[in-house]
JSON list of C-alpha atoms and ligand atoms in Angstrom, two decimals:
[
{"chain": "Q", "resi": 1, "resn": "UNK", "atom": "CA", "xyz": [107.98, 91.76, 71.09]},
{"chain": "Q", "resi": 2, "resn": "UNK", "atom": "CA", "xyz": [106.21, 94.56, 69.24]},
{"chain": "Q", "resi": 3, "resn": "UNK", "atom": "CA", "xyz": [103.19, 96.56, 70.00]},
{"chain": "Q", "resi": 4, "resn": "UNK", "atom": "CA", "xyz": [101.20, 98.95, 68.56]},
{"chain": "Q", "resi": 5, "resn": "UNK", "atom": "CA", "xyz": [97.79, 100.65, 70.37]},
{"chain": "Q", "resi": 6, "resn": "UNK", "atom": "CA", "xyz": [94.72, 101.48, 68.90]},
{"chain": "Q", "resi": 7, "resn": "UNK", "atom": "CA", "xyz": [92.74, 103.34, 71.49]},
{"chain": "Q", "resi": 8, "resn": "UNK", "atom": "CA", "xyz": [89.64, 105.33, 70.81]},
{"chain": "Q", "resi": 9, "resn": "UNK", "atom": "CA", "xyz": [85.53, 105.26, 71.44]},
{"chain": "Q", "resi": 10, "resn": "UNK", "atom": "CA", "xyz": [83.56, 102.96, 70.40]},
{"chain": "Q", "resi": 11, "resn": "UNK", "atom": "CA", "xyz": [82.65, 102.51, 66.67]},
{"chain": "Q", "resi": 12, "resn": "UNK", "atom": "CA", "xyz": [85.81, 104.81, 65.42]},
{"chain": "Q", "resi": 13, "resn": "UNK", "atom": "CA", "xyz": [86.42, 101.11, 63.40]},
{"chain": "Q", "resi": 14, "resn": "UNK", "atom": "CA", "xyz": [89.20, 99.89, 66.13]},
{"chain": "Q", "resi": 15, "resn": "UNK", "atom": "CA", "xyz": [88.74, 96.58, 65.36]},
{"chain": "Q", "resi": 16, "resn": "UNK", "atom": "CA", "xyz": [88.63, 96.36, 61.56]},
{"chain": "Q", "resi": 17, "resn": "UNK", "atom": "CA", "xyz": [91.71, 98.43, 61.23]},
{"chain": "Q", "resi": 18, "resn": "UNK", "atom": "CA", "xyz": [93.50, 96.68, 63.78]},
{"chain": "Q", "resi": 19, "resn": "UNK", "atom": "CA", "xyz": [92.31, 93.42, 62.46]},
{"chain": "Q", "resi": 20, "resn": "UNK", "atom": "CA", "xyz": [93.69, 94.43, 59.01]},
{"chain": "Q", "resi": 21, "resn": "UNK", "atom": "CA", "xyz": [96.98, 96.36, 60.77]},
{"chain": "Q", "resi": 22, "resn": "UNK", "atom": "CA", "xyz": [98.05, 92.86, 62.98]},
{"chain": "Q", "resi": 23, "resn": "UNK", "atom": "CA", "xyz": [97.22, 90.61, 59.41]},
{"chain": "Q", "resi": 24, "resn": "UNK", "atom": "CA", "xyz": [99.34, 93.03, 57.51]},
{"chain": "Q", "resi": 25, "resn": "UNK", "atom": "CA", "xyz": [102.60, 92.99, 60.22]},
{"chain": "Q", "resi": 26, "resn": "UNK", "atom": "CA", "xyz": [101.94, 89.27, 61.09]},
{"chain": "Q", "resi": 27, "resn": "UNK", "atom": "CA", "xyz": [100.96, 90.37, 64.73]},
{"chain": "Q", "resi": 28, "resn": "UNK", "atom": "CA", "xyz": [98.17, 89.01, 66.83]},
{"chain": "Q", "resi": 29, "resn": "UNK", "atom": "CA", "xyz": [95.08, 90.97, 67.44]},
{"chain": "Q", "resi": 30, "resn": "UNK", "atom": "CA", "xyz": [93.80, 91.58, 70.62]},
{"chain": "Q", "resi": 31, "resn": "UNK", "atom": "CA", "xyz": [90.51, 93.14, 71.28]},
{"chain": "Q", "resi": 32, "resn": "UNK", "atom": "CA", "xyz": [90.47, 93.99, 74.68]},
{"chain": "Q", "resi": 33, "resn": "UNK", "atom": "CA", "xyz": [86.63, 95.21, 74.82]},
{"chain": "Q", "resi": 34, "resn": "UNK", "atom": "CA", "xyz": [85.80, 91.49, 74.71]},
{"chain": "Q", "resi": 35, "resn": "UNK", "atom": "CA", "xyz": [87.25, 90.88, 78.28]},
{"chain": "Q", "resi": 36, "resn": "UNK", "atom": "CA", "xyz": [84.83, 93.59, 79.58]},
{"chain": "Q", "resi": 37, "resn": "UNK", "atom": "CA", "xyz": [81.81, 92.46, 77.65]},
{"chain": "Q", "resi": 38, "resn": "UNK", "atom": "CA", "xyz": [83.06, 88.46, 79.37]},
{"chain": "Q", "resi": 39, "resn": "UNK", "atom": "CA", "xyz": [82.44, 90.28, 82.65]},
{"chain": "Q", "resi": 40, "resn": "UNK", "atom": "CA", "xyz": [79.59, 92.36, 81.66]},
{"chain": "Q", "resi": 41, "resn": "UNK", "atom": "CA", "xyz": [77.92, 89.10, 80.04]},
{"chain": "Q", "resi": 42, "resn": "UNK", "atom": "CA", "xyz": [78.60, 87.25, 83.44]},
{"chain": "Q", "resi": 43, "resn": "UNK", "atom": "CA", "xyz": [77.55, 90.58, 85.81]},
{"chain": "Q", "resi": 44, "resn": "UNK", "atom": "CA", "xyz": [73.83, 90.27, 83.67]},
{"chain": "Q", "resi": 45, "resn": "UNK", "atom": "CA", "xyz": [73.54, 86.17, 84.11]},
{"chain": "Q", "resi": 46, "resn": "UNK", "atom": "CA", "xyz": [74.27, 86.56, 87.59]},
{"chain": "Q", "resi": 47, "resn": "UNK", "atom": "CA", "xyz": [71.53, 89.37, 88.01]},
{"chain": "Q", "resi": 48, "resn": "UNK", "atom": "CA", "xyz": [73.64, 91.65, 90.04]},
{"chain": "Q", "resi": 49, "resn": "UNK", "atom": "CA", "xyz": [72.89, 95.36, 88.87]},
{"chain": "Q", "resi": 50, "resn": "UNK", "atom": "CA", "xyz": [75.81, 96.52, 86.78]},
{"chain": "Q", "resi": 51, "resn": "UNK", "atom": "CA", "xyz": [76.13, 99.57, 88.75]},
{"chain": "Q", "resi": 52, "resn": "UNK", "atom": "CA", "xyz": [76.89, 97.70, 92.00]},
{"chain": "Q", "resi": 53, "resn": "UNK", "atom": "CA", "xyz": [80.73, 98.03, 92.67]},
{"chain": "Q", "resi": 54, "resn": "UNK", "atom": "CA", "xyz": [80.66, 95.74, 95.58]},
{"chain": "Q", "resi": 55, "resn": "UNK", "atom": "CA", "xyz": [78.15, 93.13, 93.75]},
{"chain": "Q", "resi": 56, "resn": "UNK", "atom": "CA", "xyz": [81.04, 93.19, 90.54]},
{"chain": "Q", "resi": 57, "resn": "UNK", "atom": "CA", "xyz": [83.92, 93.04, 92.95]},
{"chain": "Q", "resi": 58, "resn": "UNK", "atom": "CA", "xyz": [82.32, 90.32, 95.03]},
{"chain": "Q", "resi": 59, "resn": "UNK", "atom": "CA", "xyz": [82.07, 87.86, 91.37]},
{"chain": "Q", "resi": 60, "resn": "UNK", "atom": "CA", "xyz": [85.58, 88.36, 90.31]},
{"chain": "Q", "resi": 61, "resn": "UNK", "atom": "CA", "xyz": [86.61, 85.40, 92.48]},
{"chain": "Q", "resi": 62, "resn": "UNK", "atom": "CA", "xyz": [84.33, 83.07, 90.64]},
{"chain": "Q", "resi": 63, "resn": "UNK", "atom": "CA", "xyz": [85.44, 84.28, 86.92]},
{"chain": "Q", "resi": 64, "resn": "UNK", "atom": "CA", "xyz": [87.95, 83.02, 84.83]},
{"chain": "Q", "resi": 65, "resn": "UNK", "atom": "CA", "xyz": [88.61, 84.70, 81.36]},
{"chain": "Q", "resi": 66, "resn": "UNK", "atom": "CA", "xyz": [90.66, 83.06, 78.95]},
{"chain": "Q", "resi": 67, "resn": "UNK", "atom": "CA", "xyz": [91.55, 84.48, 75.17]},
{"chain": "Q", "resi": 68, "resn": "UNK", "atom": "CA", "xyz": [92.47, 81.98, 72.98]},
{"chain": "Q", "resi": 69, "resn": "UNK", "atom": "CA", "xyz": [92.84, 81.66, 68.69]},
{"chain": "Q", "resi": 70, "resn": "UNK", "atom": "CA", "xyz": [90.35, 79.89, 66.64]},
{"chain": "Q", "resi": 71, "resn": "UNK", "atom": "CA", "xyz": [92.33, 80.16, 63.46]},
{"chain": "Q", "resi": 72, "resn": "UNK", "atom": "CA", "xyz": [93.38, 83.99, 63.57]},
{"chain": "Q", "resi": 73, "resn": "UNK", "atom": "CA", "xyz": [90.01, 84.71, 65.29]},
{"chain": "Q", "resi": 74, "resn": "UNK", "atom": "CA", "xyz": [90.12, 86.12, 68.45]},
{"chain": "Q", "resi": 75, "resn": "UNK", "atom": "CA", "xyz": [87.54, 83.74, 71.07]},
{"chain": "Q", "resi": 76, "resn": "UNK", "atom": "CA", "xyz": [87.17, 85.01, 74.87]},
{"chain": "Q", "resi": 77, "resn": "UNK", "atom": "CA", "xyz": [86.06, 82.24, 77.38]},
{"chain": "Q", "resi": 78, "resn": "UNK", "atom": "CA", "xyz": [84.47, 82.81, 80.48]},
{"chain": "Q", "resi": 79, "resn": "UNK", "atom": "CA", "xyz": [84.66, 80.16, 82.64]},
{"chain": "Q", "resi": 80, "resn": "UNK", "atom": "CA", "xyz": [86.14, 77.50, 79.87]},
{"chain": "Q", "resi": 81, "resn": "UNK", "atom": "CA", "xyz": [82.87, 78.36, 77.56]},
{"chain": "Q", "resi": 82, "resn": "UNK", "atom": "CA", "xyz": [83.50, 80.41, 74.25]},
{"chain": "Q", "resi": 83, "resn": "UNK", "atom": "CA", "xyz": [81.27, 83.48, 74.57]},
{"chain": "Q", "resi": 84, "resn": "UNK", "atom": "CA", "xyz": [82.39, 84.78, 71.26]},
{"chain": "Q", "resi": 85, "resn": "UNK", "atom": "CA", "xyz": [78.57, 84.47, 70.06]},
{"chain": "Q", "resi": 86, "resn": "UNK", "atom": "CA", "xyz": [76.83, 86.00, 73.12]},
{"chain": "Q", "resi": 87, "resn": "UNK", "atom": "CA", "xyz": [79.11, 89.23, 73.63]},
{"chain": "Q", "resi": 88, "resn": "UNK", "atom": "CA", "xyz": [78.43, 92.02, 71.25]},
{"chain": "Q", "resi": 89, "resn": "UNK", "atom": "CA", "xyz": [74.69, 93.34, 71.86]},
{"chain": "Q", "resi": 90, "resn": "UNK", "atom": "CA", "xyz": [73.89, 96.23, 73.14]},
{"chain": "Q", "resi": 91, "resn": "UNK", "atom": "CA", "xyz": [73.21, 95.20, 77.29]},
{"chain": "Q", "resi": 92, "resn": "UNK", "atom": "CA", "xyz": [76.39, 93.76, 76.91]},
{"chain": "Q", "resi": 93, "resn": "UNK", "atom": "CA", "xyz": [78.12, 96.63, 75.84]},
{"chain": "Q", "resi": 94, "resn": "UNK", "atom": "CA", "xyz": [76.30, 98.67, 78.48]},
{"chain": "Q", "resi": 95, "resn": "UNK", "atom": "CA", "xyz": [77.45, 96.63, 81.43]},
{"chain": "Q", "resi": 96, "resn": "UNK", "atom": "CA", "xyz": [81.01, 96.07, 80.05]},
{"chain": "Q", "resi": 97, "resn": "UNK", "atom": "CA", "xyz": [81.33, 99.81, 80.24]},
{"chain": "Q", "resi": 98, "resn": "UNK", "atom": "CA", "xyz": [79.63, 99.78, 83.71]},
{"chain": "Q", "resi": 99, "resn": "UNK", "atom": "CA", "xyz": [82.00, 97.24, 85.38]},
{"chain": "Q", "resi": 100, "resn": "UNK", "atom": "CA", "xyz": [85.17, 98.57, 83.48]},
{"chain": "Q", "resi": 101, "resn": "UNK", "atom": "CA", "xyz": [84.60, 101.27, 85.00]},
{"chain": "Q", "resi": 102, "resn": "UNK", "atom": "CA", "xyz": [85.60, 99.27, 88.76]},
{"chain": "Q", "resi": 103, "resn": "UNK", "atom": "CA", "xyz": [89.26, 99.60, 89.59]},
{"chain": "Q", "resi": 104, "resn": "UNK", "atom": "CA", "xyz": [89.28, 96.09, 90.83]},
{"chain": "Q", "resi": 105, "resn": "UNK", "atom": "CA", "xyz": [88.01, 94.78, 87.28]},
{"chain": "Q", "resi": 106, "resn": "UNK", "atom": "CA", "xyz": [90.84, 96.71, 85.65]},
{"chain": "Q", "resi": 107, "resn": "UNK", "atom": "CA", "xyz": [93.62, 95.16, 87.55]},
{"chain": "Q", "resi": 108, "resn": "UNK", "atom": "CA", "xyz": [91.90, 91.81, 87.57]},
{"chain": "Q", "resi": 109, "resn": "UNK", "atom": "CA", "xyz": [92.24, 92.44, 83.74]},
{"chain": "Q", "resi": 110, "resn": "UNK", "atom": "CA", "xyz": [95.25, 93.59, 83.29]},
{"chain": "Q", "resi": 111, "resn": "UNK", "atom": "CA", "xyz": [97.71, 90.50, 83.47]},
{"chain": "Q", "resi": 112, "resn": "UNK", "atom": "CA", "xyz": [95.87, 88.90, 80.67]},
{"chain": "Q", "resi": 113, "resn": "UNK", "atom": "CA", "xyz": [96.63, 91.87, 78.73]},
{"chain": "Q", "resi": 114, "resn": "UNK", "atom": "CA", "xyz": [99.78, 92.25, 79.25]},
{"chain": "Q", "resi": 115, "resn": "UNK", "atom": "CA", "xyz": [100.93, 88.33, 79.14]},
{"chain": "Q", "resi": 116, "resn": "UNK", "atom": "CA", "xyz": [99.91, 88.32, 75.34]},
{"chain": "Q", "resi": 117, "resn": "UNK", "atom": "CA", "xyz": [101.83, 91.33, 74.77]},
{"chain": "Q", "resi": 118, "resn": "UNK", "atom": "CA", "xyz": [104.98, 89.40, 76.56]},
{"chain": "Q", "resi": 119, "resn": "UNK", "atom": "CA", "xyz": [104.31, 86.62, 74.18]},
{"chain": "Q", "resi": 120, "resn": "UNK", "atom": "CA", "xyz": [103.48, 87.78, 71.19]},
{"chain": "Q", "resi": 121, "resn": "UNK", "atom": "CA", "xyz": [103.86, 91.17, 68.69]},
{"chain": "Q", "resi": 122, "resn": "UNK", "atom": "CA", "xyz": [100.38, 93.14, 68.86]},
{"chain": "Q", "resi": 123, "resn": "UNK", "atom": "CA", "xyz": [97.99, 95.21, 67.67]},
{"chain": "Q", "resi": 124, "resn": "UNK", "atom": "CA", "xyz": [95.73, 95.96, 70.51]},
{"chain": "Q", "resi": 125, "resn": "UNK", "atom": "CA", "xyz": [92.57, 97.68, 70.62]},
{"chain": "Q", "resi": 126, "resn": "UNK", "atom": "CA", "xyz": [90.56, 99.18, 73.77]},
{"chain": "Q", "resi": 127, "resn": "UNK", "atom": "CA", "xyz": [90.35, 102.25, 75.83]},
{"chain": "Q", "resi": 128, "resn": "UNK", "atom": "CA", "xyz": [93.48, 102.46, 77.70]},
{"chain": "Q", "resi": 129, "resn": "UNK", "atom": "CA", "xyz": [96.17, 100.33, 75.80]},
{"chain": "Q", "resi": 130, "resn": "UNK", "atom": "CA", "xyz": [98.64, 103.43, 75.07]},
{"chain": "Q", "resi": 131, "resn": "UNK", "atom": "CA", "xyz": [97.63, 105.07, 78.31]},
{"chain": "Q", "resi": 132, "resn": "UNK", "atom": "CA", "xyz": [98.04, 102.51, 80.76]},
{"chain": "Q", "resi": 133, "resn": "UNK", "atom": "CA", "xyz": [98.30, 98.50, 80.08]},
{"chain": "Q", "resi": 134, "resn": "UNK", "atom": "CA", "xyz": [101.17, 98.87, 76.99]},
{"chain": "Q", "resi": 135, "resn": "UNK", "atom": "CA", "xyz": [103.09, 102.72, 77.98]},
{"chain": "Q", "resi": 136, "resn": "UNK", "atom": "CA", "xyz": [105.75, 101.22, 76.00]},
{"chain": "Q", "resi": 137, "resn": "UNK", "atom": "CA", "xyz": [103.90, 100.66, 73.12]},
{"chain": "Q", "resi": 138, "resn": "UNK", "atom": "CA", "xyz": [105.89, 101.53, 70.05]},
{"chain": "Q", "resi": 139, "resn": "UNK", "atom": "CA", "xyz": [102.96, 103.37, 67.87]},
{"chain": "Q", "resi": 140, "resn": "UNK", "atom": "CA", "xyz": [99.49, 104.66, 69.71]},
{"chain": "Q", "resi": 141, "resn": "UNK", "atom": "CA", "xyz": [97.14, 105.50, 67.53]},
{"chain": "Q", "resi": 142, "resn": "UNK", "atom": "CA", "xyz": [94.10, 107.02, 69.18]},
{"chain": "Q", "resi": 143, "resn": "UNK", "atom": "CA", "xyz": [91.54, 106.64, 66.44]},
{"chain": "Q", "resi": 144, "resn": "UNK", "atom": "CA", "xyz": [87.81, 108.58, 67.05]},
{"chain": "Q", "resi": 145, "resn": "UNK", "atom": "CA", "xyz": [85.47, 109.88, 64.63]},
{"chain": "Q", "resi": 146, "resn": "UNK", "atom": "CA", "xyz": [82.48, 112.25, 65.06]},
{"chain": "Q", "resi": 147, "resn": "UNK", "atom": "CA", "xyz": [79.47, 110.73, 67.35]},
{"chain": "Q", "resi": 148, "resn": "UNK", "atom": "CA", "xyz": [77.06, 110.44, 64.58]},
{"chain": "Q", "resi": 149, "resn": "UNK", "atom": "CA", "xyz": [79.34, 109.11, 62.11]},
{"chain": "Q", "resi": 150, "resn": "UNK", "atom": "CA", "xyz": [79.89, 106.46, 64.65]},
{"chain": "Q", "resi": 151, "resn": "UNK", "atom": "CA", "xyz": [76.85, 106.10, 65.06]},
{"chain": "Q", "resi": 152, "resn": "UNK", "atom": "CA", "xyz": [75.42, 105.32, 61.27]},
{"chain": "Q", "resi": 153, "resn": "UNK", "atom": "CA", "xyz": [78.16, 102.59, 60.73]},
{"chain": "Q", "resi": 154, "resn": "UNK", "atom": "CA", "xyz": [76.79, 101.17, 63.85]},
{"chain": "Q", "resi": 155, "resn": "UNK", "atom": "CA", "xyz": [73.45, 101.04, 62.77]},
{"chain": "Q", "resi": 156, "resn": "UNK", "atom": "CA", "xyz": [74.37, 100.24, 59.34]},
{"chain": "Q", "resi": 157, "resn": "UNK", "atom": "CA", "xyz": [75.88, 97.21, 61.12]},
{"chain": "Q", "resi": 158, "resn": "UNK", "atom": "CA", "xyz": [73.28, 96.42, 63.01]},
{"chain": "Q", "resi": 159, "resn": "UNK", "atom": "CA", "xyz": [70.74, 96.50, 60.05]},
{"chain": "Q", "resi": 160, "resn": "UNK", "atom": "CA", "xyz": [72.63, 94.85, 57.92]},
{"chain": "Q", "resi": 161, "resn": "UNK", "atom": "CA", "xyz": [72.97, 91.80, 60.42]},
{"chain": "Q", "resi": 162, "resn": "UNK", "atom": "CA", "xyz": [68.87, 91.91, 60.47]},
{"chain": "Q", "resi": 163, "resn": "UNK", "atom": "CA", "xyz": [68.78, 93.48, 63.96]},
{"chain": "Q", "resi": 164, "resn": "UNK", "atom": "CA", "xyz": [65.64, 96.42, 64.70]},
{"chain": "Q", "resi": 165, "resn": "UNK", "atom": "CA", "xyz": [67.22, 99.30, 65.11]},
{"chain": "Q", "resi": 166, "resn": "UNK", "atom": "CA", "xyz": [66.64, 102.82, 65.83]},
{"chain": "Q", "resi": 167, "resn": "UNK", "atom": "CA", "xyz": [68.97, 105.60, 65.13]},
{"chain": "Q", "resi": 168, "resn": "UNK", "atom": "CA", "xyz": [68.48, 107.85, 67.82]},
{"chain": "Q", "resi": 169, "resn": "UNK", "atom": "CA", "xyz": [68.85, 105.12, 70.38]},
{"chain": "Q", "resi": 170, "resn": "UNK", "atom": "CA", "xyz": [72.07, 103.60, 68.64]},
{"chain": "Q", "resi": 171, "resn": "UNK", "atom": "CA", "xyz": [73.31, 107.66, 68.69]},
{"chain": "Q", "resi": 172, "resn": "UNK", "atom": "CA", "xyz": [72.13, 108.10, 72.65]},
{"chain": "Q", "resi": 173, "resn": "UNK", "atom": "CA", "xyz": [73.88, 104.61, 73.87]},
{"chain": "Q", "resi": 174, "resn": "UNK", "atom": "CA", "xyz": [76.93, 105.41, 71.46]},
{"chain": "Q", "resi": 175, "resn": "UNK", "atom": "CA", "xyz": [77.62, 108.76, 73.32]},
{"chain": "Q", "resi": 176, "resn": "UNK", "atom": "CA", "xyz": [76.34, 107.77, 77.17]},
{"chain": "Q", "resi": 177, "resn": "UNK", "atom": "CA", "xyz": [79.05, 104.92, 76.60]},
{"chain": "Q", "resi": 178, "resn": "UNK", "atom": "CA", "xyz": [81.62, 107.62, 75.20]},
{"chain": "Q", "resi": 179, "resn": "UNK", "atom": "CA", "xyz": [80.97, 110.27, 78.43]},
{"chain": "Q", "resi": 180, "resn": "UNK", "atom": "CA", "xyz": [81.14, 107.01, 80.77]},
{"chain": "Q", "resi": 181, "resn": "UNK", "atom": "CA", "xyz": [84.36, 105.55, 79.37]},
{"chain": "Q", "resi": 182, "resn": "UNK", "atom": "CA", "xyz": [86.11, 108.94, 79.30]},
{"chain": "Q", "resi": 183, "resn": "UNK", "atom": "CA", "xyz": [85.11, 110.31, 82.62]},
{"chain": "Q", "resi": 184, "resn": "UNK", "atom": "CA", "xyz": [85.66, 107.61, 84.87]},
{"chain": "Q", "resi": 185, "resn": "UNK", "atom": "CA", "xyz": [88.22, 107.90, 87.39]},
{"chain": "Q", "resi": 186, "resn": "UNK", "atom": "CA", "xyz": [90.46, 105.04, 86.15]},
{"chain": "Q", "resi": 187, "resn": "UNK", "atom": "CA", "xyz": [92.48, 104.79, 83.02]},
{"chain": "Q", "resi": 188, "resn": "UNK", "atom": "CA", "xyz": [89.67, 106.99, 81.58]},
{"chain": "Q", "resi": 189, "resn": "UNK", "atom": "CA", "xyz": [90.05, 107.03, 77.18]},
{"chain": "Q", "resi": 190, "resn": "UNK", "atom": "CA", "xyz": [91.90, 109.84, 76.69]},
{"chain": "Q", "resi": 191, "resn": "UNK", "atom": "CA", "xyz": [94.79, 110.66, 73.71]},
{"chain": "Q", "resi": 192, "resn": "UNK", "atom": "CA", "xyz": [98.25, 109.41, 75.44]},
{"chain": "Q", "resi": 193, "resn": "UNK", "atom": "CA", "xyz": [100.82, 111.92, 75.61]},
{"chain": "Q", "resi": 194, "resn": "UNK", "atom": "CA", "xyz": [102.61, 110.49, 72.76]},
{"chain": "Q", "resi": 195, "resn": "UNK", "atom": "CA", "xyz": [99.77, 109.07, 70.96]},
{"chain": "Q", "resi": 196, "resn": "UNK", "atom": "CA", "xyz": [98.61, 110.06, 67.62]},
{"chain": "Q", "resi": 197, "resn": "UNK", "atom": "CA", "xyz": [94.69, 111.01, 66.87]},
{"chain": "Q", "resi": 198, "resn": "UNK", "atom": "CA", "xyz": [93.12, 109.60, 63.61]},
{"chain": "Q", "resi": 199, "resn": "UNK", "atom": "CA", "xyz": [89.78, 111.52, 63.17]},
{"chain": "Q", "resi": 200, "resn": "UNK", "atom": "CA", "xyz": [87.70, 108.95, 60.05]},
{"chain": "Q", "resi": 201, "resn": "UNK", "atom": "CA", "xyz": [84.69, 111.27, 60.05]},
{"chain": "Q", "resi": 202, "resn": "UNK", "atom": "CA", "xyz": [85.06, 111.92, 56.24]},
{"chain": "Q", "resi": 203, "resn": "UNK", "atom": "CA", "xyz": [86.90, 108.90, 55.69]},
{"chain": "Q", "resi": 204, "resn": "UNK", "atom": "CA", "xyz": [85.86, 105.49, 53.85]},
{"chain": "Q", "resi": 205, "resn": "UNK", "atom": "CA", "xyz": [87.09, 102.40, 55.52]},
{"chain": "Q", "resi": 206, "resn": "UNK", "atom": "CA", "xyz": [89.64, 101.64, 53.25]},
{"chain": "Q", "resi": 207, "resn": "UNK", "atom": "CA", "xyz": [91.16, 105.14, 53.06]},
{"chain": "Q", "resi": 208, "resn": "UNK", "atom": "CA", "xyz": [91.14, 104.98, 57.13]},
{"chain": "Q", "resi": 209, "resn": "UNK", "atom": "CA", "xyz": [93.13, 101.51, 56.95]},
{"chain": "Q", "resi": 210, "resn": "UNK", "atom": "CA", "xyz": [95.73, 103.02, 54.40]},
{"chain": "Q", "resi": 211, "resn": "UNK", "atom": "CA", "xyz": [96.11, 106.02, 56.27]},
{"chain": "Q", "resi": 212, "resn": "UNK", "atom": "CA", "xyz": [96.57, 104.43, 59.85]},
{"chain": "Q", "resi": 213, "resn": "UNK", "atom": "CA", "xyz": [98.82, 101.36, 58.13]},
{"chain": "Q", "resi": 214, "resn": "UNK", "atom": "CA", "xyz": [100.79, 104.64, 57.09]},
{"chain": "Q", "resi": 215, "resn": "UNK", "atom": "CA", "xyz": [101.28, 106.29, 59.96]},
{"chain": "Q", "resi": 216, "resn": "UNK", "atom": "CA", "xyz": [102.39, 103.33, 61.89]},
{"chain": "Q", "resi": 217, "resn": "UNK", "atom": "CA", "xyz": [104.78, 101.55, 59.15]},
{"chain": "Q", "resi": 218, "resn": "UNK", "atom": "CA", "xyz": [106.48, 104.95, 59.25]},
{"chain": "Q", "resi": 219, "resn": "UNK", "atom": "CA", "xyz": [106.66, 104.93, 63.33]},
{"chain": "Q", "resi": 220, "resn": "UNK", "atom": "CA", "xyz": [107.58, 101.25, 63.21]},
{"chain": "Q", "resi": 221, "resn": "UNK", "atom": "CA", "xyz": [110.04, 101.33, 60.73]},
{"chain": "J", "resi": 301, "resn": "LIG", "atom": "O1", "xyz": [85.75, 98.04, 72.68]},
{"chain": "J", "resi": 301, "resn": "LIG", "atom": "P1", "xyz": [84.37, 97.62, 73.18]},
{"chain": "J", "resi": 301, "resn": "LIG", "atom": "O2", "xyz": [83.30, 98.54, 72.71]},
{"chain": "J", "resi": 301, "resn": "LIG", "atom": "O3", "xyz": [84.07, 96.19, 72.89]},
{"chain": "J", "resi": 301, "resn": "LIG", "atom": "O4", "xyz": [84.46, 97.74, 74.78]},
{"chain": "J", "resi": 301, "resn": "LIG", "atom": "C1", "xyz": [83.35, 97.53, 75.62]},
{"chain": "J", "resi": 301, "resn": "LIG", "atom": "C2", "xyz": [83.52, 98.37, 76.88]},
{"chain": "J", "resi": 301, "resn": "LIG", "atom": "O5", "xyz": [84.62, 97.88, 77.65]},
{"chain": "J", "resi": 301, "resn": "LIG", "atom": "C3", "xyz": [83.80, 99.84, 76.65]},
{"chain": "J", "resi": 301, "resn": "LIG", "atom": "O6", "xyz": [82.61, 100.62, 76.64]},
{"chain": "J", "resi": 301, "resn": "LIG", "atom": "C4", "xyz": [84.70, 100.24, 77.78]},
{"chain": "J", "resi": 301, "resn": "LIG", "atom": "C5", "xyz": [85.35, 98.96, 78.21]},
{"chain": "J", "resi": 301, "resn": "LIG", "atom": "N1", "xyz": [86.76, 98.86, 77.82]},
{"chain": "J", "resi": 301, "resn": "LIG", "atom": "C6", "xyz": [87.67, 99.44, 78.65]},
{"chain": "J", "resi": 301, "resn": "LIG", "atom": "O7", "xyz": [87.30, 100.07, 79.63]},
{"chain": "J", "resi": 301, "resn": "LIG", "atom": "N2", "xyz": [89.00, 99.31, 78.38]},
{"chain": "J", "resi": 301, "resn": "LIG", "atom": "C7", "xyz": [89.42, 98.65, 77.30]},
{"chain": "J", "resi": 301, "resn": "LIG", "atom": "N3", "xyz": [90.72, 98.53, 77.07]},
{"chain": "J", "resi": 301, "resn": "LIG", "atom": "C8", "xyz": [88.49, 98.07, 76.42]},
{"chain": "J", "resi": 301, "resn": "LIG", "atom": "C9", "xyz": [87.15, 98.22, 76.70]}
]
């Protein structure tokens, strides 16, 4: 099996390239951020404060996560129910970064990672794919952009999808999330040795997908 890893903070446009890059290759997509926003999402229902290591430890026996394909979209299930729908606002993304940051939740994590990369050829995207849960990865691309470029697509996203948003706040989450992810003590984001760094800032999407389908056609072969 094949693998290439698309590491990087959030809103660099992970997903959309590596969505495009795994379509492209025939590879499955894997967006690993959705197996941290599961636990996040079940952290918030069961009111433990997402900042309580021993709270998230002490739920890990009681959670199942499960990624499976609906079509060639990606669906995580927590517990046997599709959460797909509930994952991707903005306490979610704060308490998937929260717990992620708990050693336990990484290792509880990591076997589901790794068992689709066993099975099948990917393109995965997260924080720590090139770094730690695929070293072997054939191409690691370790795509960022600057923090209020970031920011304005993720606000522009957020508009267009008819959510109130302010810009400042989107900017202030955007780089807490960024200083959180990379300073932790565990598989922190960070460029892998061998990785390669893609910086979009003055870069339209599809100029960022032709460059990165590029770089790792050429590294591929
Ligand atoms: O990629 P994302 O924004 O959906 O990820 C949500 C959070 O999950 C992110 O802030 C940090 C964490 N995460 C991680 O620690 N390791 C990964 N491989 C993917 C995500």
């Amino acid at each position: 099996m094949r693998a290439v890893a698309i590491d990087g903070p959030a809103g660099a446009g992970k997903s959309t390239i590596a969505k495009r890059l795994a379509k492209d290759m025939e590879f499955i997509y894997v967006d690993t951020g959705a197996l941290y926003r599961a636990i996040g999402l079940y952290t918030l229902r069961k009111g433990v404060d997402i900042h309580d290591t021993e709270g998230v430890i002490g739920l890990l026996p009681e959670i199942q996560v499960d990624i499976k394909y609906v079509g060639d979209e990606q669906h995580v299930f927590l517990n046997g129910e599709d959460v797909n729908g509930l994952i991707r606002t903005e306490p979610v993304s704060m308490a998937a970064s929260a717990v992620s940051a708990v050693p336990e939740v990484r290792t509880f994590l990591l076997e589901t990672q790794r068992g689709l990369a066993r099975r099948y050829s990917v393109v995965m995207d997260g924080r720590d794919i090139g770094t730690v849960i695929l070293p072997d990865a054939e191409c690691k691309i370790f795509l960022t952009a600057k923090p209020e470029v970031r920011a304005k697509r993720r606000y522009d996203e957020l508009v267009a999808k008819g959510v109130k948003a302010v810009f400042e706040d989107v900017l202030e989450d955007l780089k807490r999330r960024d200083w959180d992810d990379s300073h932790r003590e565990v598989a922190p984001l960070k460029l892998a040795d061998d990785g390669i760094e893609v910086d979009t800032s003055g870069l339209e999407l599809e100029e960022s997908v032709a460059l990165v389908k590029d770089i790792v056609k050429k590294k591929l072969g």
